[in-house]
Short mmCIF file of C-alpha atoms in Angstrom, two decimals:
data_model
loop_
_atom_site.label_atom_id
_atom_site.label_comp_id
_atom_site.label_asym_id
_atom_site.label_seq_id
_atom_site.Cartn_x
_atom_site.Cartn_y
_atom_site.Cartn_z
CA UNK A 244 31.68 -2.61 -19.74
CA UNK A 245 32.24 -4.75 -16.84
CA UNK A 246 28.27 -4.08 -16.00
CA UNK A 247 26.39 -6.79 -13.91
CA UNK A 248 23.31 -7.43 -15.51
CA UNK A 249 20.49 -8.98 -13.71
CA UNK A 250 17.15 -10.54 -14.74
CA UNK A 251 13.92 -9.77 -12.54
CA UNK A 252 10.81 -11.10 -12.74
CA UNK A 253 7.50 -10.21 -10.72
CA UNK A 254 8.14 -10.32 -6.83
CA UNK A 255 11.99 -9.42 -7.45
CA UNK A 256 13.36 -6.28 -6.49
CA UNK A 257 17.05 -5.02 -6.33
CA UNK A 258 18.70 -2.70 -3.74
CA UNK A 259 21.47 -0.13 -5.31
CA UNK A 260 23.47 1.87 -3.09
CA UNK A 261 23.85 5.73 -3.31
CA UNK A 262 25.64 6.89 -6.50
CA UNK A 263 26.11 3.42 -8.05
CA UNK A 264 25.27 3.62 -11.80
CA UNK A 265 22.33 1.75 -12.95
CA UNK A 266 19.81 1.47 -15.39
CA UNK A 267 16.41 -0.40 -16.51
CA UNK A 268 15.86 -2.27 -19.44
CA UNK A 269 12.76 -3.95 -20.50
CA UNK A 270 13.76 -7.18 -22.40
CA UNK A 271 10.15 -7.79 -23.65
CA UNK A 272 7.59 -6.72 -26.14
CA UNK A 273 5.21 -6.13 -23.07
CA UNK A 274 5.20 -3.01 -20.63
CA UNK A 275 6.55 -3.62 -17.49
CA UNK A 276 5.48 -1.59 -14.53
CA UNK A 277 8.20 -0.93 -11.57
CA UNK A 278 8.20 0.80 -8.50
CA UNK A 279 11.15 2.96 -7.20
CA UNK A 280 11.88 4.11 -3.22
CA UNK A 281 14.61 6.79 -3.16
CA UNK A 282 15.22 8.55 -0.32
CA UNK A 283 17.45 11.95 0.98
CA UNK A 284 19.18 12.01 4.56
CA UNK A 285 22.49 13.05 5.89
CA UNK A 286 25.16 10.67 5.56
CA UNK A 287 25.43 8.09 7.96
CA UNK A 288 28.85 6.90 9.45
CA UNK A 289 29.03 3.21 8.57
CA UNK A 290 31.83 0.82 8.36
CA UNK A 291 30.05 -1.37 5.76
CA UNK A 292 27.14 -0.20 4.40
CA UNK A 293 24.69 -2.37 2.48
CA UNK A 294 25.98 -2.91 -1.15
CA UNK A 295 23.83 -4.02 -4.21
CA UNK A 296 21.57 -7.30 -3.53
CA UNK A 297 18.76 -8.93 -5.95
CA UNK A 298 16.02 -10.42 -3.73
CA UNK A 299 12.88 -12.23 -4.74
CA UNK A 300 10.14 -12.69 -2.22
CA UNK A 301 8.99 -15.35 -4.35
CA UNK A 302 11.82 -17.52 -2.31
CA UNK A 303 9.79 -17.04 0.61
CA UNK A 304 7.41 -19.72 1.48
CA UNK A 305 3.89 -18.61 2.59
CA UNK A 306 2.75 -19.36 6.02
CA UNK A 307 0.94 -22.09 7.16
CA UNK A 308 -2.87 -21.12 7.22
CA UNK A 309 -3.06 -21.83 11.23
CA UNK A 310 -0.70 -19.19 11.51
CA UNK A 311 -2.48 -15.60 11.42
CA UNK A 312 0.51 -13.68 10.80
CA UNK A 313 4.10 -14.31 9.65
CA UNK A 314 6.82 -11.67 8.72
CA UNK A 315 10.26 -13.59 7.47
CA UNK A 316 12.92 -11.12 7.61
CA UNK A 317 14.50 -10.56 3.90
CA UNK A 318 17.37 -8.19 5.27
CA UNK A 319 18.28 -5.82 7.87
CA UNK A 320 21.67 -3.60 7.34
CA UNK A 321 22.92 0.02 7.59
CA UNK A 322 23.18 1.86 4.33
CA UNK A 323 25.41 4.89 3.86
CA UNK A 324 22.36 7.16 4.64
CA UNK A 325 20.05 4.85 7.00
CA UNK A 326 20.98 3.65 10.39
CA UNK A 327 19.00 0.81 9.30
CA UNK A 328 17.06 -0.53 6.01
CA UNK A 329 15.20 -3.49 6.79
CA UNK A 330 12.78 -5.65 4.85
CA UNK A 331 10.13 -8.49 5.39
CA UNK A 332 7.64 -10.21 3.85
CA UNK A 333 4.25 -10.37 5.91
CA UNK A 334 1.79 -12.83 5.15
CA UNK A 335 -1.96 -12.08 6.86
CA UNK A 336 -4.48 -14.94 6.86
CA UNK A 337 -8.25 -14.34 5.85
CA UNK A 338 -9.54 -12.16 8.65
CA UNK A 339 -6.28 -11.60 10.73
CA UNK A 340 -5.31 -8.31 11.76
CA UNK A 341 -2.71 -6.59 14.11
CA UNK A 342 -3.61 -3.38 16.47
CA UNK A 343 -2.79 -0.01 15.78
CA UNK A 344 0.89 0.77 16.32
CA UNK A 345 3.10 3.85 16.18
CA UNK A 346 6.56 3.32 14.34
CA UNK A 347 9.70 5.71 15.09
CA UNK A 348 10.27 5.23 11.23
CA UNK A 349 8.91 5.83 7.84
CA UNK A 350 7.20 2.18 6.35
CA UNK A 351 6.53 1.76 2.94
CA UNK A 352 4.45 -1.27 1.85
CA UNK A 353 3.84 -3.23 -1.94
CA UNK A 354 1.17 -5.29 -1.82
CA UNK A 355 1.33 -8.70 -3.88
CA UNK A 356 -1.83 -10.68 -3.17
CA UNK A 357 -5.10 -10.37 -0.84
CA UNK A 358 -7.07 -7.21 -0.18
CA UNK A 359 -6.04 -5.38 3.26
CA UNK A 360 -7.45 -2.10 5.17
CA UNK A 361 -5.22 0.47 6.81
CA UNK A 362 -6.44 3.74 7.70
CA UNK A 363 -9.85 3.55 6.66
CA UNK A 364 -9.09 2.67 3.26
CA UNK A 365 -8.59 -0.56 1.20
CA UNK A 366 -5.19 -1.79 -0.60
CA UNK A 367 -5.22 -4.07 -3.32
CA UNK A 368 -2.72 -6.20 -5.46
CA UNK A 369 -0.34 -3.40 -6.96
CA UNK A 370 -0.99 -0.79 -4.59
CA UNK A 371 1.50 0.83 -1.80
CA UNK A 372 0.93 1.78 1.27
CA UNK A 373 3.43 4.63 3.12
CA UNK A 374 3.31 5.63 7.07
CA UNK A 375 5.49 8.49 8.11
CA UNK A 376 7.47 8.18 11.36
CA UNK A 377 4.95 8.69 13.97
CA UNK A 378 1.52 7.67 12.00
CA UNK A 379 -0.94 5.42 14.02
CA UNK A 380 -1.19 2.41 12.03
CA UNK A 381 -2.84 -1.18 11.47
CA UNK A 382 -3.65 -3.47 9.23
CA UNK A 383 -6.97 -6.22 8.81
CA UNK A 384 -7.07 -8.61 5.83
CA UNK A 385 -10.72 -7.88 4.25
CA UNK A 386 -9.91 -9.99 1.41
CA UNK A 387 -10.79 -13.80 0.62
CA UNK A 388 -7.62 -15.22 0.36
CA UNK A 389 -4.21 -14.40 2.43
CA UNK A 390 -2.65 -11.37 1.94
CA UNK A 391 1.02 -11.30 1.12
CA UNK A 392 3.05 -7.76 1.30
CA UNK A 393 6.53 -6.42 1.15
CA UNK A 394 7.53 -4.02 3.90
CA UNK A 395 10.24 -1.57 4.08
CA UNK A 396 11.08 0.21 7.03
CA UNK A 397 13.49 3.25 6.90
CA UNK A 398 15.63 3.73 10.31
CA UNK A 399 17.52 7.15 10.56
CA UNK A 400 18.63 9.01 13.61
#
């Protein structure tokens, strides 16, 4: 009773804070695949942690072909367990790349279109990539179409 119901479509995702009731229900006859990230950490002392919100990367316009890489931010907020949870959509044009870098936080990526190469392996649509904190990584579009992927950064103390 009083439950909030959201219908998601491909390219949508939802953030749930810790200890919030939630469920997932397939309303069609076709199978549905989804990915869930769950992390554990000691509580952060945050005055206003991020609340439940639905996001849709389909609402983010693709970058112009003249722009080799584009990374518009979807959100950046503290949670009850992370100092900052950050998400952005990256559009990487054909042949474009960025050099290896080292982040001080874990990074998770969901590939929506295009083929990318990282850590000596190729990632394709529907694939995921995880970089542990301190692991050097770069990215290159090795496909014949622009690559689009969703990046999550899990910042903690």
